[in-house]
Coordinates of C-alpha atoms and ligand atoms in Angstrom, one line a residue:
Chain F
M1 CA -10.3 20.2 -22.8
S2 CA -13.6 19.0 -21.3
Y3 CA -13.1 15.5 -22.3
I4 CA -10.3 14.9 -19.8
T5 CA -12.0 12.5 -16.9
K6 CA -8.6 11.6 -15.4
S7 CA -5.0 13.0 -14.9
P8 CA -3.0 11.6 -17.8
W9 CA 0.7 10.8 -16.7
I10 CA 3.3 11.3 -18.9
I11 CA 6.7 9.2 -19.4
H12 CA 9.6 10.3 -21.2
Y13 CA 12.2 8.4 -23.0
D14 CA 15.1 9.4 -25.1
G15 CA 15.5 7.1 -28.3
S16 CA 18.7 9.0 -29.5
S17 CA 17.9 12.4 -29.6
C18 CA 20.3 15.0 -29.6
N19 CA 18.9 16.5 -26.5
G20 CA 17.5 19.6 -28.0
C21 CA 13.6 17.9 -27.9
D22 CA 14.8 16.5 -24.8
I23 CA 14.8 19.7 -23.1
E24 CA 12.0 20.9 -24.6
V25 CA 9.7 18.3 -23.2
L26 CA 11.0 19.5 -19.9
A27 CA 10.5 22.8 -20.8
C28 CA 6.9 22.1 -21.0
L29 CA 6.8 21.4 -17.5
T30 CA 8.3 24.4 -16.0
P31 CA 6.8 27.6 -15.3
L32 CA 6.7 29.5 -18.3
Y33 CA 4.3 26.5 -19.9
D34 CA 3.5 24.7 -17.1
L35 CA 1.5 21.7 -18.0
E36 CA 1.3 20.5 -14.5
R37 CA -1.8 22.5 -14.0
F38 CA -3.8 20.3 -16.2
G39 CA -3.0 17.4 -14.0
I40 CA -0.2 15.9 -16.3
V41 CA 2.6 14.6 -14.4
N42 CA 5.8 13.5 -15.7
T43 CA 6.5 10.2 -14.0
G44 CA 9.6 7.9 -14.6
N45 CA 7.7 4.4 -14.4
P46 CA 5.9 2.9 -17.3
K47 CA 3.6 1.2 -15.0
H48 CA 1.8 4.6 -14.1
A49 CA 1.8 6.2 -17.3
D50 CA -0.7 6.8 -20.0
V51 CA 1.0 8.9 -22.5
F52 CA 4.7 7.7 -24.0
L53 CA 6.6 10.3 -25.2
V54 CA 9.6 9.4 -27.7
T55 CA 12.0 11.9 -28.9
G56 CA 15.0 10.7 -31.2
G57 CA 15.1 8.3 -33.7
I58 CA 15.5 4.6 -32.7
N59 CA 19.2 3.0 -32.7
A60 CA 20.3 -0.2 -31.8
Q61 CA 20.5 0.1 -28.3
S62 CA 17.3 2.2 -27.7
E63 CA 15.1 -0.5 -29.4
A64 CA 14.5 -2.9 -26.7
V65 CA 14.0 -0.5 -24.1
V66 CA 11.6 1.4 -26.1
K67 CA 9.7 -1.8 -27.0
N68 CA 9.8 -2.9 -23.3
T69 CA 8.5 0.7 -22.3
Y70 CA 5.7 0.4 -24.4
E71 CA 4.7 -3.0 -23.4
Q72 CA 4.8 -2.2 -19.4
M73 CA 2.5 0.7 -20.1
P74 CA -1.4 -0.3 -19.1
D75 CA -3.8 0.0 -22.2
P76 CA -5.2 2.1 -23.0
K77 CA -1.8 3.8 -24.2
V78 CA -0.8 6.6 -26.3
V79 CA 2.7 7.0 -28.3
V80 CA 3.8 10.4 -29.1
A81 CA 6.7 11.0 -31.4
V82 CA 8.7 14.3 -30.8
G83 CA 10.8 15.9 -33.2
I84 CA 11.7 15.1 -36.6
C85 CA 14.1 12.7 -35.7
A86 CA 11.5 10.7 -33.7
C87 CA 8.7 10.8 -36.9
T88 CA 11.5 9.7 -39.6
G89 CA 14.8 9.5 -38.2
G90 CA 15.6 13.3 -39.2
V91 CA 18.4 14.5 -40.2
F92 CA 20.4 11.3 -38.5
R93 CA 18.1 9.0 -41.2
E94 CA 21.0 8.1 -43.2
C95 CA 23.6 7.3 -40.1
Y96 CA 24.8 3.8 -39.6
N97 CA 23.6 3.5 -36.2
I98 CA 19.8 4.9 -36.9
I99 CA 16.8 2.4 -37.2
G100 CA 14.3 5.0 -38.3
G101 CA 11.4 6.8 -36.9
V102 CA 10.1 5.3 -33.7
D103 CA 7.0 3.8 -35.8
K104 CA 9.6 1.2 -36.6
V105 CA 9.1 -0.4 -33.4
I106 CA 5.9 1.0 -31.9
P107 CA 2.8 2.0 -32.8
V108 CA 2.6 5.9 -33.1
D109 CA -0.5 8.3 -32.9
V110 CA 0.8 11.6 -32.9
Y111 CA 3.7 13.0 -34.5
V112 CA 5.3 16.3 -33.5
P113 CA 7.4 17.7 -36.3
G114 CA 10.1 20.5 -35.9
C115 CA 13.9 20.5 -34.7
A116 CA 13.5 20.7 -32.1
A117 CA 9.9 20.5 -31.7
R118 CA 8.8 23.7 -29.9
P119 CA 7.2 23.6 -26.6
E120 CA 3.9 24.7 -27.8
S121 CA 3.7 22.1 -30.6
I122 CA 4.8 19.3 -27.7
I123 CA 1.8 20.4 -25.8
D124 CA -0.4 20.6 -28.9
G125 CA 0.7 16.7 -29.6
V126 CA -0.2 15.8 -26.0
V127 CA -3.6 17.3 -26.1
R128 CA -4.4 15.4 -29.3
A129 CA -2.8 12.4 -27.7
L130 CA -5.6 12.8 -25.4
G131 CA -8.6 12.9 -27.2
I132 CA -7.0 9.3 -29.0
L133 CA -6.5 8.1 -25.4
E134 CA -9.9 9.0 -24.8
E135 CA -11.4 7.2 -27.5
K136 CA -9.1 4.1 -26.9
R137 CA -10.4 4.1 -23.3
A138 CA -14.4 4.3 -24.8
K139 CA -13.7 1.3 -27.2
M140 CA -12.3 -0.6 -24.4
A141 CA -15.2 0.2 -22.0
E142 CA -17.3 -1.2 -25.1
K143 CA -16.0 -4.3 -25.5
G144 CA -15.6 -5.2 -22.0
G145 CA -19.7 -4.1 -21.6
K146 CA -20.2 -6.8 -24.3
Chain E
M1 CA 33.3 -10.3 0.0
S2 CA 30.0 -12.0 0.1
N3 CA 27.4 -9.4 0.7
R4 CA 27.9 -7.5 -2.6
I5 CA 25.0 -6.8 -4.5
V6 CA 25.1 -4.8 -7.8
V7 CA 22.3 -2.8 -8.6
P8 CA 21.3 -1.3 -12.2
F9 CA 21.1 2.4 -12.3
G10 CA 19.3 3.5 -15.7
P11 CA 19.3 4.0 -18.5
Q12 CA 15.6 5.0 -18.4
H13 CA 15.7 6.8 -14.4
P14 CA 13.5 9.5 -13.2
V15 CA 16.6 11.7 -12.6
L16 CA 18.2 11.4 -15.8
P17 CA 16.8 13.2 -19.0
E18 CA 18.8 10.8 -21.0
P19 CA 20.2 7.5 -20.7
I20 CA 23.4 6.5 -19.5
H21 CA 23.6 3.3 -17.7
L22 CA 25.5 2.2 -14.5
D23 CA 26.3 -0.8 -12.6
L24 CA 26.6 0.0 -8.8
V25 CA 28.3 -2.4 -7.1
L26 CA 26.8 -2.3 -3.2
E27 CA 28.3 -3.5 -0.1
D28 CA 25.2 -2.6 2.5
E29 CA 24.3 1.0 1.4
R30 CA 27.6 2.1 0.1
V31 CA 29.0 2.0 -3.6
V32 CA 32.4 0.1 -3.9
E33 CA 32.5 0.1 -7.5
A34 CA 30.6 2.0 -10.4
I35 CA 30.7 0.5 -14.1
P36 CA 29.4 2.5 -16.5
T37 CA 27.7 1.8 -19.7
I38 CA 27.4 4.3 -22.7
G39 CA 26.4 4.4 -26.2
Y40 CA 22.7 4.4 -25.7
V41 CA 22.0 7.7 -28.1
H42 CA 24.7 6.6 -30.5
R43 CA 23.7 7.9 -33.9
G44 CA 27.1 7.4 -36.1
L45 CA 26.9 10.8 -37.2
E46 CA 30.7 11.7 -37.8
K47 CA 30.3 9.3 -40.4
L48 CA 27.7 11.6 -42.1
V49 CA 30.6 13.8 -43.4
E50 CA 31.1 11.3 -46.2
K51 CA 27.6 12.1 -47.5
R52 CA 26.9 15.9 -46.8
D53 CA 28.6 19.0 -48.3
Y54 CA 31.4 20.5 -45.8
K55 CA 29.3 23.3 -45.5
D56 CA 26.1 21.8 -44.9
Y57 CA 27.5 19.5 -42.2
V58 CA 28.0 22.6 -40.0
L59 CA 23.8 22.0 -39.5
I60 CA 24.7 18.2 -38.5
A61 CA 27.8 19.2 -36.2
E62 CA 24.9 21.8 -34.4
R63 CA 22.8 18.7 -33.5
I64 CA 25.4 16.5 -32.1
C65 CA 23.8 18.4 -28.8
G66 CA 20.9 20.2 -28.3
I67 CA 22.3 22.1 -25.4
C68 CA 26.0 23.2 -26.2
S69 CA 24.4 23.0 -30.3
F70 CA 25.9 26.6 -31.3
T71 CA 29.4 26.0 -29.7
H72 CA 29.5 22.6 -31.6
S73 CA 28.9 24.6 -35.1
V74 CA 31.4 27.0 -34.0
T75 CA 34.1 24.5 -33.2
Y76 CA 33.6 22.8 -36.4
C77 CA 33.6 26.1 -38.5
N78 CA 36.8 27.3 -36.8
A79 CA 38.5 24.1 -37.9
I80 CA 37.2 24.3 -41.1
E81 CA 38.4 28.1 -41.5
H82 CA 41.8 27.2 -40.0
I83 CA 42.3 24.8 -42.9
M84 CA 41.3 27.1 -45.7
G85 CA 42.8 30.3 -44.3
V86 CA 39.7 32.0 -44.1
E87 CA 39.6 35.2 -42.0
V88 CA 36.2 35.5 -39.8
P89 CA 35.1 39.2 -39.9
P90 CA 35.6 40.5 -36.0
R91 CA 31.8 41.2 -36.1
A92 CA 30.7 38.0 -36.9
Q93 CA 33.4 36.5 -34.0
F94 CA 32.0 39.1 -31.2
I95 CA 28.4 37.9 -32.1
R96 CA 29.0 34.1 -32.1
T97 CA 30.9 34.7 -28.8
I98 CA 27.5 36.4 -27.5
W99 CA 25.3 33.6 -28.8
M100 CA 28.0 30.9 -27.2
E101 CA 27.7 33.2 -23.8
Y102 CA 23.7 32.6 -24.1
S103 CA 24.4 28.9 -24.6
R104 CA 26.3 28.7 -21.5
M105 CA 24.3 31.0 -19.4
H106 CA 21.0 28.6 -20.4
S107 CA 22.8 25.3 -19.9
H108 CA 24.1 25.8 -16.7
L109 CA 20.8 27.6 -15.5
L110 CA 19.0 24.5 -16.9
W111 CA 22.1 22.0 -14.9
L112 CA 21.0 24.2 -11.7
G113 CA 17.4 23.5 -11.9
L114 CA 18.2 19.5 -12.5
A115 CA 20.5 19.7 -9.7
A116 CA 17.8 21.2 -7.4
D117 CA 15.6 18.6 -8.6
A118 CA 17.8 15.8 -7.8
M119 CA 18.3 17.0 -4.2
G120 CA 14.3 17.4 -3.9
F121 CA 14.2 21.1 -3.9
E122 CA 11.5 21.6 -6.7
N123 CA 10.9 25.3 -5.7
L124 CA 14.3 26.1 -6.8
F125 CA 14.0 23.5 -10.1
M126 CA 11.3 25.7 -10.9
N127 CA 12.9 28.9 -10.1
A128 CA 16.2 28.2 -12.2
W129 CA 14.3 27.1 -15.2
R130 CA 12.0 30.0 -15.2
L131 CA 15.1 32.6 -15.3
R132 CA 16.3 30.0 -18.4
E133 CA 13.2 31.1 -20.2
E134 CA 14.1 34.6 -20.2
I135 CA 17.6 33.7 -21.6
L136 CA 16.0 31.9 -24.2
D137 CA 13.6 34.8 -25.1
D138 CA 16.3 36.8 -25.9
M139 CA 18.5 33.8 -27.9
E140 CA 15.1 33.2 -30.1
A141 CA 14.7 36.5 -30.9
T142 CA 18.1 36.7 -32.4
T143 CA 18.6 33.4 -33.9
G144 CA 15.0 32.4 -34.8
G145 CA 15.5 29.0 -32.7
R146 CA 15.6 28.1 -28.7
V147 CA 17.6 25.5 -28.5
I148 CA 19.2 24.8 -31.7
Q149 CA 19.9 27.9 -33.8
G150 CA 21.3 27.0 -37.2
T151 CA 22.9 30.6 -37.4
C152 CA 26.7 29.8 -37.5
K153 CA 27.9 29.0 -41.3
V154 CA 31.7 28.6 -42.2
G155 CA 32.9 32.2 -43.1
G156 CA 30.8 33.9 -40.3
I157 CA 27.0 33.9 -39.4
R158 CA 23.7 33.7 -40.9
R159 CA 22.2 36.6 -39.2
D160 CA 23.2 40.1 -37.6
I161 CA 22.1 41.5 -34.5
G162 CA 21.1 44.8 -34.8
D163 CA 22.5 47.5 -32.6
D164 CA 19.6 48.5 -30.9
K165 CA 18.5 44.6 -30.0
L166 CA 22.2 44.5 -28.7
G167 CA 21.4 47.2 -26.3
E168 CA 18.1 45.8 -25.2
M169 CA 19.7 42.4 -24.6
V170 CA 21.9 44.1 -22.4
D171 CA 18.9 45.9 -20.6
H172 CA 17.3 42.6 -20.1
L173 CA 20.6 41.4 -18.7
K174 CA 20.6 44.0 -16.0
K175 CA 17.2 43.2 -15.0
I176 CA 17.6 39.8 -14.3
R177 CA 21.1 39.9 -12.6
P178 CA 19.5 40.5 -9.4
L179 CA 17.1 37.3 -10.0
L180 CA 20.3 35.4 -10.8
E181 CA 22.3 36.6 -7.8
E182 CA 19.0 35.8 -5.8
S183 CA 19.1 32.0 -7.0
N184 CA 22.7 32.0 -6.5
R185 CA 22.6 33.0 -3.2
I186 CA 20.6 30.1 -2.4
F187 CA 22.9 27.8 -3.6
T188 CA 25.8 29.6 -1.3
H189 CA 23.6 29.8 1.6
D190 CA 20.5 27.4 2.1
Q191 CA 20.8 24.9 4.5
T192 CA 19.3 22.0 2.6
V193 CA 21.4 22.6 -0.5
R194 CA 24.5 22.6 1.7
H195 CA 23.8 19.5 3.9
R196 CA 23.1 17.7 0.8
M197 CA 26.4 18.7 -1.3
R198 CA 28.9 19.8 1.0
G199 CA 32.2 17.5 1.3
L200 CA 30.3 14.6 -0.8
S201 CA 32.3 13.0 -3.4
V202 CA 35.6 15.2 -3.2
L203 CA 37.8 15.0 -6.3
S204 CA 41.4 16.5 -5.5
E205 CA 43.1 18.4 -7.9
K206 CA 45.5 15.8 -8.5
D207 CA 42.6 13.5 -9.5
A208 CA 41.4 16.1 -11.6
W209 CA 44.3 16.2 -13.6
D210 CA 45.1 12.6 -13.6
L211 CA 41.7 11.4 -14.6
G212 CA 41.0 14.2 -17.2
A213 CA 38.5 16.1 -15.8
V214 CA 37.7 19.2 -17.7
G215 CA 35.2 22.0 -17.5
P216 CA 33.2 22.9 -14.2
V217 CA 34.3 19.6 -12.9
A218 CA 38.1 20.6 -12.9
R219 CA 37.4 24.1 -11.9
G220 CA 35.5 23.1 -9.1
S221 CA 38.6 21.1 -8.1
G222 CA 40.9 24.0 -8.1
C223 CA 42.4 23.4 -11.7
D224 CA 42.8 26.5 -13.7
M225 CA 42.2 25.4 -17.1
D226 CA 39.2 26.8 -19.4
V227 CA 39.8 26.9 -23.2
R228 CA 38.4 30.4 -23.3
S229 CA 42.0 31.7 -22.0
S230 CA 43.3 30.6 -24.9
G231 CA 41.1 33.6 -26.5
Y232 CA 39.5 32.0 -29.6
S233 CA 36.6 33.9 -31.2
A234 CA 36.2 37.1 -29.4
Y235 CA 37.5 36.1 -25.8
G236 CA 40.9 37.4 -26.2
E237 CA 39.5 41.0 -26.5
L238 CA 37.3 40.2 -23.5
G239 CA 39.5 40.2 -20.4
F240 CA 38.5 36.6 -19.6
K241 CA 39.3 35.2 -16.2
P242 CA 38.2 31.4 -15.1
V243 CA 36.2 31.0 -12.3
T244 CA 37.7 28.4 -10.2
F245 CA 36.5 26.9 -6.5
S246 CA 38.8 24.4 -4.6
H247 CA 37.0 21.8 -2.4
G248 CA 36.5 19.9 -5.1
D249 CA 33.0 18.5 -3.4
C250 CA 30.1 18.8 -5.1
L251 CA 28.8 21.9 -3.7
D252 CA 32.1 23.3 -5.6
R253 CA 31.2 21.7 -8.9
C254 CA 27.8 23.6 -8.5
L255 CA 29.0 26.9 -7.3
V256 CA 31.3 27.1 -10.4
R257 CA 28.5 26.9 -12.5
S258 CA 26.4 29.5 -11.0
E259 CA 28.9 31.7 -10.6
E260 CA 29.8 31.4 -14.6
V261 CA 26.2 32.6 -15.0
L262 CA 27.0 35.9 -13.8
A263 CA 31.0 35.6 -15.6
S264 CA 28.7 35.1 -18.7
V265 CA 26.5 38.4 -18.2
D266 CA 29.6 40.3 -17.9
L267 CA 31.3 38.9 -21.1
V268 CA 28.1 39.6 -23.2
E269 CA 28.4 43.0 -21.6
R270 CA 31.8 43.6 -22.8
A271 CA 31.1 42.4 -26.0
V272 CA 28.5 44.7 -26.6
A273 CA 30.4 47.5 -25.6
K274 CA 33.3 46.7 -27.7
M275 CA 31.0 45.5 -30.5
P276 CA 32.9 46.0 -33.9
D277 CA 31.4 47.5 -37.2
G278 CA 31.5 45.9 -40.7
P279 CA 30.6 42.7 -42.6
I280 CA 29.1 39.4 -40.7
E281 CA 30.6 36.7 -43.4
E282 CA 33.2 36.3 -45.4
K283 CA 32.8 34.2 -48.8
V284 CA 34.2 31.0 -48.6
T285 CA 34.6 29.2 -52.5
G286 CA 36.6 26.2 -53.0
N287 CA 36.8 23.1 -50.6
P288 CA 39.2 22.4 -47.6
E289 CA 42.3 20.2 -48.0
G290 CA 44.5 19.5 -44.6
E291 CA 43.9 18.7 -41.4
C292 CA 43.1 20.6 -38.0
F293 CA 41.8 20.2 -34.4
A294 CA 39.8 22.8 -33.0
F295 CA 38.9 23.5 -29.0
S296 CA 36.4 25.2 -27.5
E297 CA 35.3 25.4 -23.9
Q298 CA 31.5 24.3 -23.9
P299 CA 29.4 24.8 -20.6
R300 CA 30.6 21.2 -20.0
G301 CA 34.0 21.7 -20.7
E302 CA 36.8 21.5 -23.3
C303 CA 35.8 20.1 -26.5
L304 CA 37.6 19.0 -29.7
H305 CA 36.9 18.8 -33.0
Y306 CA 39.6 17.0 -35.4
V307 CA 38.7 17.4 -39.3
R308 CA 40.8 15.9 -41.9
A309 CA 39.9 17.2 -45.5
N310 CA 41.1 16.0 -49.0
G311 CA 40.0 18.7 -51.3
K312 CA 36.8 17.2 -51.8
K313 CA 33.5 18.4 -50.9
N314 CA 33.2 15.7 -48.4
I315 CA 35.2 15.4 -45.6
V316 CA 37.2 12.8 -45.0
R317 CA 37.3 12.4 -41.0
H318 CA 35.8 14.0 -38.3
R319 CA 36.4 13.3 -34.6
V320 CA 34.8 14.7 -31.8
R321 CA 36.0 14.5 -28.6
T322 CA 33.3 16.0 -25.7
P323 CA 33.5 16.7 -22.3
T324 CA 30.8 14.2 -21.0
F325 CA 33.1 11.6 -22.5
T326 CA 35.9 12.9 -20.8
N327 CA 34.7 13.4 -17.4
V328 CA 33.2 9.6 -17.4
P329 CA 36.7 8.4 -15.6
P330 CA 36.4 11.1 -12.9
L331 CA 32.5 10.1 -12.3
V332 CA 34.0 6.5 -11.8
K333 CA 35.8 7.6 -9.1
L334 CA 33.4 10.1 -7.4
L335 CA 30.9 7.4 -7.0
E336 CA 33.4 5.1 -4.9
G337 CA 32.5 5.2 -1.2
I338 CA 29.3 7.4 -1.7
E339 CA 25.5 6.4 -0.4
L340 CA 23.1 4.9 -2.5
A341 CA 20.9 7.9 -1.9
D342 CA 23.3 10.2 -3.1
V343 CA 23.8 8.6 -6.5
P344 CA 21.9 10.9 -8.6
V345 CA 23.3 13.9 -7.3
V346 CA 26.5 13.0 -7.8
V347 CA 25.9 11.5 -10.9
L348 CA 24.5 15.1 -12.2
T349 CA 27.5 16.8 -10.9
I350 CA 29.4 16.3 -14.0
D351 CA 26.4 17.5 -15.9
P352 CA 26.0 14.4 -18.0
C353 CA 25.3 15.4 -21.9
I354 CA 24.8 12.0 -23.1
G355 CA 24.0 13.4 -26.7
C356 CA 27.3 14.6 -26.7
C357 CA 29.1 11.6 -25.1
D358 CA 27.6 8.9 -27.6
R359 CA 27.3 11.3 -30.7
Ligands
LIG401 S1 14.5 16.9 -34.3 FE1 16.4 18.1 -33.9 S2 16.4 19.2 -31.7 FE2 14.8 17.1 -32.0 S3 16.3 15.1 -31.6 FE3 16.1 15.5 -33.5 S4 18.1 16.5 -34.1 FE4 17.3 17.1 -32.1

């Protein structure tokens, strides 16, 4: 993980999940998996966050909240869709109130499959997202330098 | 009054893993009224019964909530089995009971951790979650899933637990029991916890009945109500007694849960001791016709599944009334008159599970 130059902070929002993925996201932060040892901190404030974890598909109520949270995050930012619901709508994709996966409303960088997504795969997804974050940062610096 | 202000709380809020929104009407620092808005995670999964085979739907019923997942699937299966007159073999009933109690333990430990976090007691939060992982290890070893199990089916269960594994599970529980007791001692004796929760937001027994409180919220106020007393699945044979406390404040709602974790350990031990031999499922053929209400006691309280079927492979109506939904009116009452700084703790004491509540 030598490419991490900054402690990445994450923010989590529950689009319309069944909780299964949410508690696995939280489990990543607690002693067994302990993401905090890499400096990854869960924050409640979108303005502090670099990584946006979304669980669950998007429904009519959460659409605006997800968009809003994404827009409030400073650049560069990455979005991780956690769980099959967030990727495609999952078992609920035919429900009348589900619009679909997270990529229907905001651009998604990493998809983490699984129902519920296991903490190991969530961590893997976050680590991949950090690589993408670093690339985006480098691109921004290049643009700024020109 | 003129100096009233309205403070929005949620839907995206640091102490809430899930979205619920409350408009808090404040007079100075005190809450005079709380207006909840729910429905942020509404998916409309009850209507999916019209598109799915009633046997496949068990998996969707399980995904109403990722914490009480197994209990939801059992309750739905109970309703279908009742309509179709299926006799579930005793071994399946016992193993279902064991898994339901494991869900309860992991749910309560999860909640105890979140409550500690809301008080700012980080160490206790981490400790509770560390213990929860021990419970989840056995859950994963026996079902294959940590939070979503998928092992319940109409007529029985999908996997058996071998007798040696049952023995190992009991040994493991014996090992972690002292750790659980230790963590409970912190809740009963620690100054910080008592200071934050004793006497906060009292719900009287009468209010608890009148407002329809269920589960630990009701039992913390002294109401002796627990659906497990009715003896569904294998509870009738395990000599179950509900845990109740009488103050009705935040601390008692918390103690109900911490005591119930130990009670669940006992129930699992007794279930393993009495485990009958035999098949784990009954073949189910044909389609259901009729209607049924099935009740169960989830970690958060009484849950009801209503199923109406008309002899086709798709069910006509499925309705779920979940414990969080019924605990919202008591929550509104609990929030009246407290200080703004206590709101997160009080909201957590009903153990809101929005996934269940909104479905
Ligand atoms: S992917 Fe599965 S566990 Fe995760 S939110 Fe969806 S239904 Fe729940």
